[in-house]
Coordinates of C-alpha atoms in Angstrom, one line a residue:
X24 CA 12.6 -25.5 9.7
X25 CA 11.8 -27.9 12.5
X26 CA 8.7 -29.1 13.6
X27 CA 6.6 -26.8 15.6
X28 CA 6.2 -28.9 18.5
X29 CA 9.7 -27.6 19.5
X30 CA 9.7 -24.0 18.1
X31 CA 9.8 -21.2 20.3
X32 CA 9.0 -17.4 19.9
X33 CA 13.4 -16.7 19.9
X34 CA 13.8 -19.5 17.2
X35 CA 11.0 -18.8 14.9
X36 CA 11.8 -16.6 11.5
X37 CA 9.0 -13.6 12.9
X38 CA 6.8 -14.0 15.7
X39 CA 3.9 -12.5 13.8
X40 CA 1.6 -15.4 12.5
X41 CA 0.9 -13.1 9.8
X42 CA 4.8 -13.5 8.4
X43 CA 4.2 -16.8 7.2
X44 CA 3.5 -18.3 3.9
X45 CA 0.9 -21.1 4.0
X46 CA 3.8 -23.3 2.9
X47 CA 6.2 -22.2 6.1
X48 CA 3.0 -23.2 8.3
X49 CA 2.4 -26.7 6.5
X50 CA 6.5 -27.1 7.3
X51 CA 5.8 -26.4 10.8
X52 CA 2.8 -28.1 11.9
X53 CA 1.9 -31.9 11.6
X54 CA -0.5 -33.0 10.4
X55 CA -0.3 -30.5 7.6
X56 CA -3.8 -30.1 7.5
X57 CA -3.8 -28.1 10.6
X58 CA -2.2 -25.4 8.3
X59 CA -4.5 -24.3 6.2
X60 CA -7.3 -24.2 8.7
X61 CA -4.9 -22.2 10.9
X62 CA -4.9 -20.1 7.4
X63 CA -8.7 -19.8 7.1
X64 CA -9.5 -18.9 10.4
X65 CA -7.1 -16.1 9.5
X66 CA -7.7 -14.9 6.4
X67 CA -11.4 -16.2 6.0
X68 CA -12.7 -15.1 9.2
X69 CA -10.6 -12.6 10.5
X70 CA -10.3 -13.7 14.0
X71 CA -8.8 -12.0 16.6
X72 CA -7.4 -14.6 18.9
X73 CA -6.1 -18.0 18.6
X74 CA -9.1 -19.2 21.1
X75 CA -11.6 -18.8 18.2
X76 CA -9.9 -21.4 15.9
X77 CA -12.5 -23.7 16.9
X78 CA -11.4 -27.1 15.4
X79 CA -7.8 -26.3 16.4
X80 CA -6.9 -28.6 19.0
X81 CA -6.3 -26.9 22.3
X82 CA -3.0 -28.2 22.8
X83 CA -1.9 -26.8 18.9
X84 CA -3.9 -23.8 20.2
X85 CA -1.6 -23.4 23.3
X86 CA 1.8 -24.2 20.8
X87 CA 0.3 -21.4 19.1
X88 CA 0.5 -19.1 21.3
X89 CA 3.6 -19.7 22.9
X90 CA 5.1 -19.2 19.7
X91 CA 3.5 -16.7 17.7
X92 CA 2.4 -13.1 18.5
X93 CA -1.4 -12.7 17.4
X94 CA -2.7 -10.4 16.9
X95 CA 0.1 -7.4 16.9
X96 CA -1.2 -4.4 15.5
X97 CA -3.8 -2.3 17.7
X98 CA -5.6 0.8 16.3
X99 CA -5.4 3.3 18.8
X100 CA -7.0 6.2 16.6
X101 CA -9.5 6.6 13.5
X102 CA -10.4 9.2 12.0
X103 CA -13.2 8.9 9.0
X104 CA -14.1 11.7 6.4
X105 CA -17.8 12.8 5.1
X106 CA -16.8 10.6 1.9
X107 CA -16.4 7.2 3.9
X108 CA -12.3 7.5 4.0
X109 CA -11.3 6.1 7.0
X110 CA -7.5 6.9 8.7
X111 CA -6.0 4.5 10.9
X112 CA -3.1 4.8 13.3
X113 CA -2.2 1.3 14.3
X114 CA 0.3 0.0 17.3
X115 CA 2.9 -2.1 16.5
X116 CA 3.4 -5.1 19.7
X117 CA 7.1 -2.9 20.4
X118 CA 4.9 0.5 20.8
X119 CA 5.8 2.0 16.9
X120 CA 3.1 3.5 15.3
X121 CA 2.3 4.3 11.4
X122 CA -0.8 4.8 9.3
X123 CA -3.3 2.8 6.8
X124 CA -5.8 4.5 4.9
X125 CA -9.0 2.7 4.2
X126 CA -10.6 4.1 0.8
X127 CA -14.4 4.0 -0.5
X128 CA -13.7 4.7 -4.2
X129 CA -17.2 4.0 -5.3
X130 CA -20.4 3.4 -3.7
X131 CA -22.7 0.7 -4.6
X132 CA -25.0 1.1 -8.1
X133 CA -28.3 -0.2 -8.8
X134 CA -30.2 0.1 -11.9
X135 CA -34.0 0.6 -12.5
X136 CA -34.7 -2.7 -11.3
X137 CA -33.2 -1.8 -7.9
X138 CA -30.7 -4.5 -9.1
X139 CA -26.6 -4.2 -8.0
X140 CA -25.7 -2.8 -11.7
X141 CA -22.4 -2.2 -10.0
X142 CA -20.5 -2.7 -6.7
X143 CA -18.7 -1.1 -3.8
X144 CA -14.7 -0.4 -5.1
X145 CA -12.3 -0.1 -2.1
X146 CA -8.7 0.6 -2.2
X147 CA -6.6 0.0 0.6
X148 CA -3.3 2.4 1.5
X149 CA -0.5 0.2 3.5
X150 CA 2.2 1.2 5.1
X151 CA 5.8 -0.5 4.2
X152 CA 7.7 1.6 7.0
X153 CA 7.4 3.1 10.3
X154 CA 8.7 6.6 8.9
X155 CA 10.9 7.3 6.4
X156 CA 14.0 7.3 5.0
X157 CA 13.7 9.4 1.6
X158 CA 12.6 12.6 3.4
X159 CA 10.9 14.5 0.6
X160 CA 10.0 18.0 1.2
X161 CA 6.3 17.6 1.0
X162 CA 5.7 14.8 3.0
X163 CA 4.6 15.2 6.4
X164 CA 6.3 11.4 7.4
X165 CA 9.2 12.7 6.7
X166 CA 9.1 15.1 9.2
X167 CA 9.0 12.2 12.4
X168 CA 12.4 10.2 10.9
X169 CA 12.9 6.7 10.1
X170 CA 12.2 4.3 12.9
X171 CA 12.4 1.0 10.9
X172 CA 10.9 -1.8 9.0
X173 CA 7.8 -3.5 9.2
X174 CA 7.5 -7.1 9.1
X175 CA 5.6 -8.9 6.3
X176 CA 3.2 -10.1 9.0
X177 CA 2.8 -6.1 10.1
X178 CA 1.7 -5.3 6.3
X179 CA -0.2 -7.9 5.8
X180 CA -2.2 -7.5 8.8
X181 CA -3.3 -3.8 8.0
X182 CA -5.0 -5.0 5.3
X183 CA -7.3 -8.0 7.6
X184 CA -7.8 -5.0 10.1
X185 CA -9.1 -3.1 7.4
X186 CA -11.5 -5.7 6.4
X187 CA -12.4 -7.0 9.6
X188 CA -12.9 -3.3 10.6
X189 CA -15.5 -2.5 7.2
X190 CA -17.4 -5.7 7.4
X191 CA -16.0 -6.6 4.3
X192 CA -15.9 -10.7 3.2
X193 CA -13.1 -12.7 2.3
X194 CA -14.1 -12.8 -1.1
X195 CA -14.8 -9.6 -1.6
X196 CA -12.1 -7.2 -4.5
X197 CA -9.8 -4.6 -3.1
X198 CA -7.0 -3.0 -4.5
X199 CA -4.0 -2.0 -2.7
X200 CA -1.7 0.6 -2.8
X201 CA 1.8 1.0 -1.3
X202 CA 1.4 4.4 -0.4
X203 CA 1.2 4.6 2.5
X204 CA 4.3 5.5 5.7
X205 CA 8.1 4.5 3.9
X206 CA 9.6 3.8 0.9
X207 CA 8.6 0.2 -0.3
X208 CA 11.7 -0.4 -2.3
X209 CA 13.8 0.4 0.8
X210 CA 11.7 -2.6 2.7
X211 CA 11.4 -5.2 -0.7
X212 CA 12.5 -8.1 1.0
X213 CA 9.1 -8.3 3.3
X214 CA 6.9 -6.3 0.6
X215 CA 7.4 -8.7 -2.0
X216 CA 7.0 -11.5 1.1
X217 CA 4.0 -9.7 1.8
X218 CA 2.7 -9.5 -1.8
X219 CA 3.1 -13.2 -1.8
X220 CA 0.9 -13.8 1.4
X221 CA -1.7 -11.4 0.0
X222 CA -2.4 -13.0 -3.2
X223 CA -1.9 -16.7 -1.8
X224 CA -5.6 -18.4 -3.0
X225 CA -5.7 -20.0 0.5
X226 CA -5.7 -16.4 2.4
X227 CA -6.9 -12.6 1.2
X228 CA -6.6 -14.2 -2.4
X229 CA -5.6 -10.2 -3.5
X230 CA -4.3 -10.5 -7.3
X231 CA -1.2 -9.3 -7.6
X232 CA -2.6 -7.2 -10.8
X233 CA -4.5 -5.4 -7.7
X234 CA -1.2 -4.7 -5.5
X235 CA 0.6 -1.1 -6.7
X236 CA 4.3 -0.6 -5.4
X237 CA 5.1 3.4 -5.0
X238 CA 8.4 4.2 -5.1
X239 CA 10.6 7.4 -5.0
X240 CA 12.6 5.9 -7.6
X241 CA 15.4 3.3 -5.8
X242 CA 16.6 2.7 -9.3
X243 CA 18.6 -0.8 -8.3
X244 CA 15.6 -2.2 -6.3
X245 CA 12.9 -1.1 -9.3
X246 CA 15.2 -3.4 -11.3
X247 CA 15.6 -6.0 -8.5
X248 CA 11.4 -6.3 -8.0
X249 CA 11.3 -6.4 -11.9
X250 CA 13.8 -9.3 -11.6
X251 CA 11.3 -10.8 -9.2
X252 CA 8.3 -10.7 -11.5
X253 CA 6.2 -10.5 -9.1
X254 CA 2.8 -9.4 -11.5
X255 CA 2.2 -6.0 -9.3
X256 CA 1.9 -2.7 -10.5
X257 CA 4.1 -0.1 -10.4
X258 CA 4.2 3.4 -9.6
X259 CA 7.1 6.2 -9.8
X260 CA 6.5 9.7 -7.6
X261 CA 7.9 11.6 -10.6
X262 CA 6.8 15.4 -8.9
X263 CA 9.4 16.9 -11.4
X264 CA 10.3 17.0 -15.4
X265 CA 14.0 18.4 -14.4
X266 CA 16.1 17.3 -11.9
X267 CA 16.7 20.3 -10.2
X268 CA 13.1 20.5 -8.5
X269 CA 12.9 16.7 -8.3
X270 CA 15.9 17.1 -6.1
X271 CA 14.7 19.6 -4.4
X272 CA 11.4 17.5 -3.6
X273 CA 13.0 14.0 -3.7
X274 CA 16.3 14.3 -1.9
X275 CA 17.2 11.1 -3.8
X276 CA 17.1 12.1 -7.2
X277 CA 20.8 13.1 -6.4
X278 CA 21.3 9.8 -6.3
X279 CA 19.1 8.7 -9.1
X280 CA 18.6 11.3 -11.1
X281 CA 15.4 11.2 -13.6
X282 CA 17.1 9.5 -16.2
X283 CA 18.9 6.7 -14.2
X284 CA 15.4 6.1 -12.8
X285 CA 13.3 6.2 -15.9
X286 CA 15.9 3.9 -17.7
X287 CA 15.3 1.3 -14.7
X288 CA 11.5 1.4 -15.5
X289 CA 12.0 0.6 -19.0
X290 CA 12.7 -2.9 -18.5
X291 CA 10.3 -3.6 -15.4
X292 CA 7.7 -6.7 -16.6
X293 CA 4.3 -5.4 -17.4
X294 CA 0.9 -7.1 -17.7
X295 CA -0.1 -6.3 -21.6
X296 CA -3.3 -4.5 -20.3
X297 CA -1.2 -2.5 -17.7
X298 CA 1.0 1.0 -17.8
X299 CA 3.6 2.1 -15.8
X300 CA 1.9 4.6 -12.9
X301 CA 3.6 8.2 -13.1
X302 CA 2.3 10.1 -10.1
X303 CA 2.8 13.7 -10.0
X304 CA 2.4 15.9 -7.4
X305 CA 1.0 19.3 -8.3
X306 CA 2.2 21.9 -5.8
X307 CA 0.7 25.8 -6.7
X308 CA 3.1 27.8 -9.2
X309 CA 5.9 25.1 -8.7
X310 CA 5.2 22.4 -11.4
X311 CA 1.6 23.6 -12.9
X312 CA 2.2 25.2 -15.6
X313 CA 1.7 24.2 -18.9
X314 CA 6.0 24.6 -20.0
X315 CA 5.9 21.1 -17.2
X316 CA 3.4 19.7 -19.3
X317 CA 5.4 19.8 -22.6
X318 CA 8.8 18.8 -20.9
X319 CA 6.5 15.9 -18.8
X320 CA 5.3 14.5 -22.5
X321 CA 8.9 14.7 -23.5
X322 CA 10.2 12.5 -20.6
X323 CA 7.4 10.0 -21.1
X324 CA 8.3 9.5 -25.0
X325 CA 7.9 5.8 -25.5
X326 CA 6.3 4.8 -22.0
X327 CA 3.0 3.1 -21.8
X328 CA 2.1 6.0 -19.4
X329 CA -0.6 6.8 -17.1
X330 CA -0.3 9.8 -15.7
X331 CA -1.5 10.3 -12.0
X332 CA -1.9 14.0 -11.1
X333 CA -2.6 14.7 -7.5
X334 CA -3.6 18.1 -6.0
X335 CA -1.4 18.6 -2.9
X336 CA -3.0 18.4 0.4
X337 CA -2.1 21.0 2.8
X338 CA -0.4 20.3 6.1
X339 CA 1.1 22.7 8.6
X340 CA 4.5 21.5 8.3
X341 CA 4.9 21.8 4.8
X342 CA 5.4 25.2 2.2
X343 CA 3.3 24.1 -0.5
X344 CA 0.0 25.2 -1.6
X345 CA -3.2 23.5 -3.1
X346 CA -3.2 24.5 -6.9
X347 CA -6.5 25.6 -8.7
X348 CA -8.3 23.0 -10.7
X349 CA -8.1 25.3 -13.7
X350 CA -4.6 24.8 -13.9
X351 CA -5.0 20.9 -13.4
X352 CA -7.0 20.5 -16.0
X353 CA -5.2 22.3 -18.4
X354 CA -2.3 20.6 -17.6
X355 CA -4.5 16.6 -18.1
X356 CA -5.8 18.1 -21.2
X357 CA -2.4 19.0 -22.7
X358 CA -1.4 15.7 -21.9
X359 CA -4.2 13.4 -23.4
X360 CA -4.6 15.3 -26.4
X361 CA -0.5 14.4 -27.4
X362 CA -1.7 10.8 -26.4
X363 CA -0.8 10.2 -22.7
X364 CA -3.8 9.0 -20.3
X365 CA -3.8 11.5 -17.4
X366 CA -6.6 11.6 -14.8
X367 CA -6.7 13.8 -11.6
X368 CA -6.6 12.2 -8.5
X369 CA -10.1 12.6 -6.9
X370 CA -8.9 14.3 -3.2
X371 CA -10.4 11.7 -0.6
X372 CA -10.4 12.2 3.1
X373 CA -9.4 16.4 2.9
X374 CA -11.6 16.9 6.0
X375 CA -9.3 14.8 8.0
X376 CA -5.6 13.7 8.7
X377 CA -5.1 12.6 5.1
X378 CA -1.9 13.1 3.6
X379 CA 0.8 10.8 5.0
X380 CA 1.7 10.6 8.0
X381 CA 0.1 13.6 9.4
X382 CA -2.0 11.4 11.7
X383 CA 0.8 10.1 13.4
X384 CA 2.3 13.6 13.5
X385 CA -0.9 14.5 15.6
X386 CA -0.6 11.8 18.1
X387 CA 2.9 12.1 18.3
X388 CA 2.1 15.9 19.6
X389 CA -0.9 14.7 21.8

């Protein structure tokens, strides 16, 4: 790429400073240096604008700004539950908007000492899209269509808006989930650029081990990200032991049905300490009962499984009902006794816009 000193906003690869790879900047800017303080200020100390990069020269400063958009996403509504779940609806610089979900999964512990016996354990839900192309039944993003892409700079930067926004320190652990607005696999090109930018020891310094990829099941693209190796985790939106409700959920199960999709999981790289994620929706007298369960331990046969299952949340567009916790846990306890982990997804943020994309829906109606 050539040097910065005769780059312009047109001729750049993204004009989101957040799009680039410490090694794209070092290409860019002499001395090379500059680069990685350019990368602290932003990933160290969250700033906001390019004036606060105090030992940046002021005529890099002004290069800087001539060429690169910073920042580009703009919250422009919160909403925060009694449990400390925050919802975000951020601005893109072209006037798009989609959602993040900040997530407080445990609060601080302290022993009898009144010593930290253990700490504060966030997880972060990013957007990939603005909308969606898959279009399942119970999702609420569906509903608004499929707008496009986001860059890797658009991702990444939910997650430094997050942190700025909760105080929380460069060094401190998150994990993050791609659950958020879009399909991830249908946007791998700048997740997994993303993913890279994330983890990068220089920046957010986010373990790949910590990143989750949520797919629909894109059979192809779960092989191509395997191909990749990136070290992430992944998880499948399974919903359905038969294709015939999956279908009806998952409009792309027609596509690539159960099978094809499990058979692409079976080769996908795993850390030895990891299993492959299988969320499952559960939707009231659709796929509860315990005649799922059996066929669910039948489809998993030979997986290093963890099951995920998560109560539906309500939303006004959708059919679907909250089931009872009765019949979740009947349904866990089937599975873990025949050897499968299954946990029930603790509901966070029910007392606000949580489920995806409903947020959005609700501005979009404002």
């Amino acid at each position: 790429m050539p040097n910065l000193q005769h780059v312009t906003a047109k001729e750049a690869q993204d004009s989101n400073i957040y799009s680039y790879h410490l090694d794209e900047l070092e290409s860019l800017i002499t001395p090379k240096f500059r680069a990685k303080q350019i990368y602290n200020w932003l990933y160290k100390h969250y700033v906001s604008n390019i004036e606060s990069m105090k030992n940046i020269p002021k005529n890099l400063q002004e290069i800087l700004k001539q060429t690169f958009n910073f920042p580009n996403l703009k919250p422009i509504r919160i909403e925060e539950s009694g449990d400390g779940t925050k919802k975000y609806l951020f601005q893109t610089s072209d006037g798009a908007t989609f959602e993040s979900v900040f997530i407080k999964m445990r609060e601080k512990e302290y022993d009898e000492n009144n010593r930290v016996k253990k700490s504060e354990k966030y997880t972060f839900c990013v957007s990939s899209q603005v909308g969606c192309r898959v279009g399942c039944a119970f999702c609420s993003t569906a509903k608004g269509g499929f707008v496009r892409n986001l860059s890797a700079g658009e991702i990444v930067e939910q997650v430094v808006a997050l942190k700025r926004d909760n105080n929380l320190s460069a060094h401190k652990s998150i994990n993050i989930v791609f659950m958020g607005m879009g399909e991830p696999l249908d946007n791998l090109n700048n997740v997994a650029k993303a993913i890279k930018i994330l983890s990068h020891e220089e920046g957010l310094c986010i373990a790949t081990r910590r990143q989750t990829i949520s797919t629909s099941g894109i059979a192809p693209q779960i092989e191509k990200l395997g191909a990749m190796n990136l070290g992430v985790q992944i998880a499948l939106s399974l919903h359905a032991v038969d294709d015939s409700l999956r279908s009806r959920l998952i409009p792309m199960n027609k596509v690539y049905n159960i099978e094809r999709v499990l058979q692409a999981l079976k080769n996908f790289p795993l850390d030895t300490r990891k299993r492959i994620l299988f969320e499952y929706l559960v939707i009231k007298d659709i796929n509860d009962d315990l005649a799922s369960a059996k066929k669910l331990v039948k489809l998993l046969h030979g997986f290093r499984a963890k099951v995920n299952l998560i109560p539906f949340n309500p939303h006004a567009e959708s059919e679907f009902q909250r089931p009872c916790i009765e019949k979740m846990q009947s349904f866990a306890d089937y599975l873990y006794k025949r050897g499968i982990v299954a946990t029930i997804r603790e509901s966070k943020g029910i007392d606000i816009s949580a489920a995806c994309g409903q947020l959005r829906a609700k501005q979009m109606k404002a």
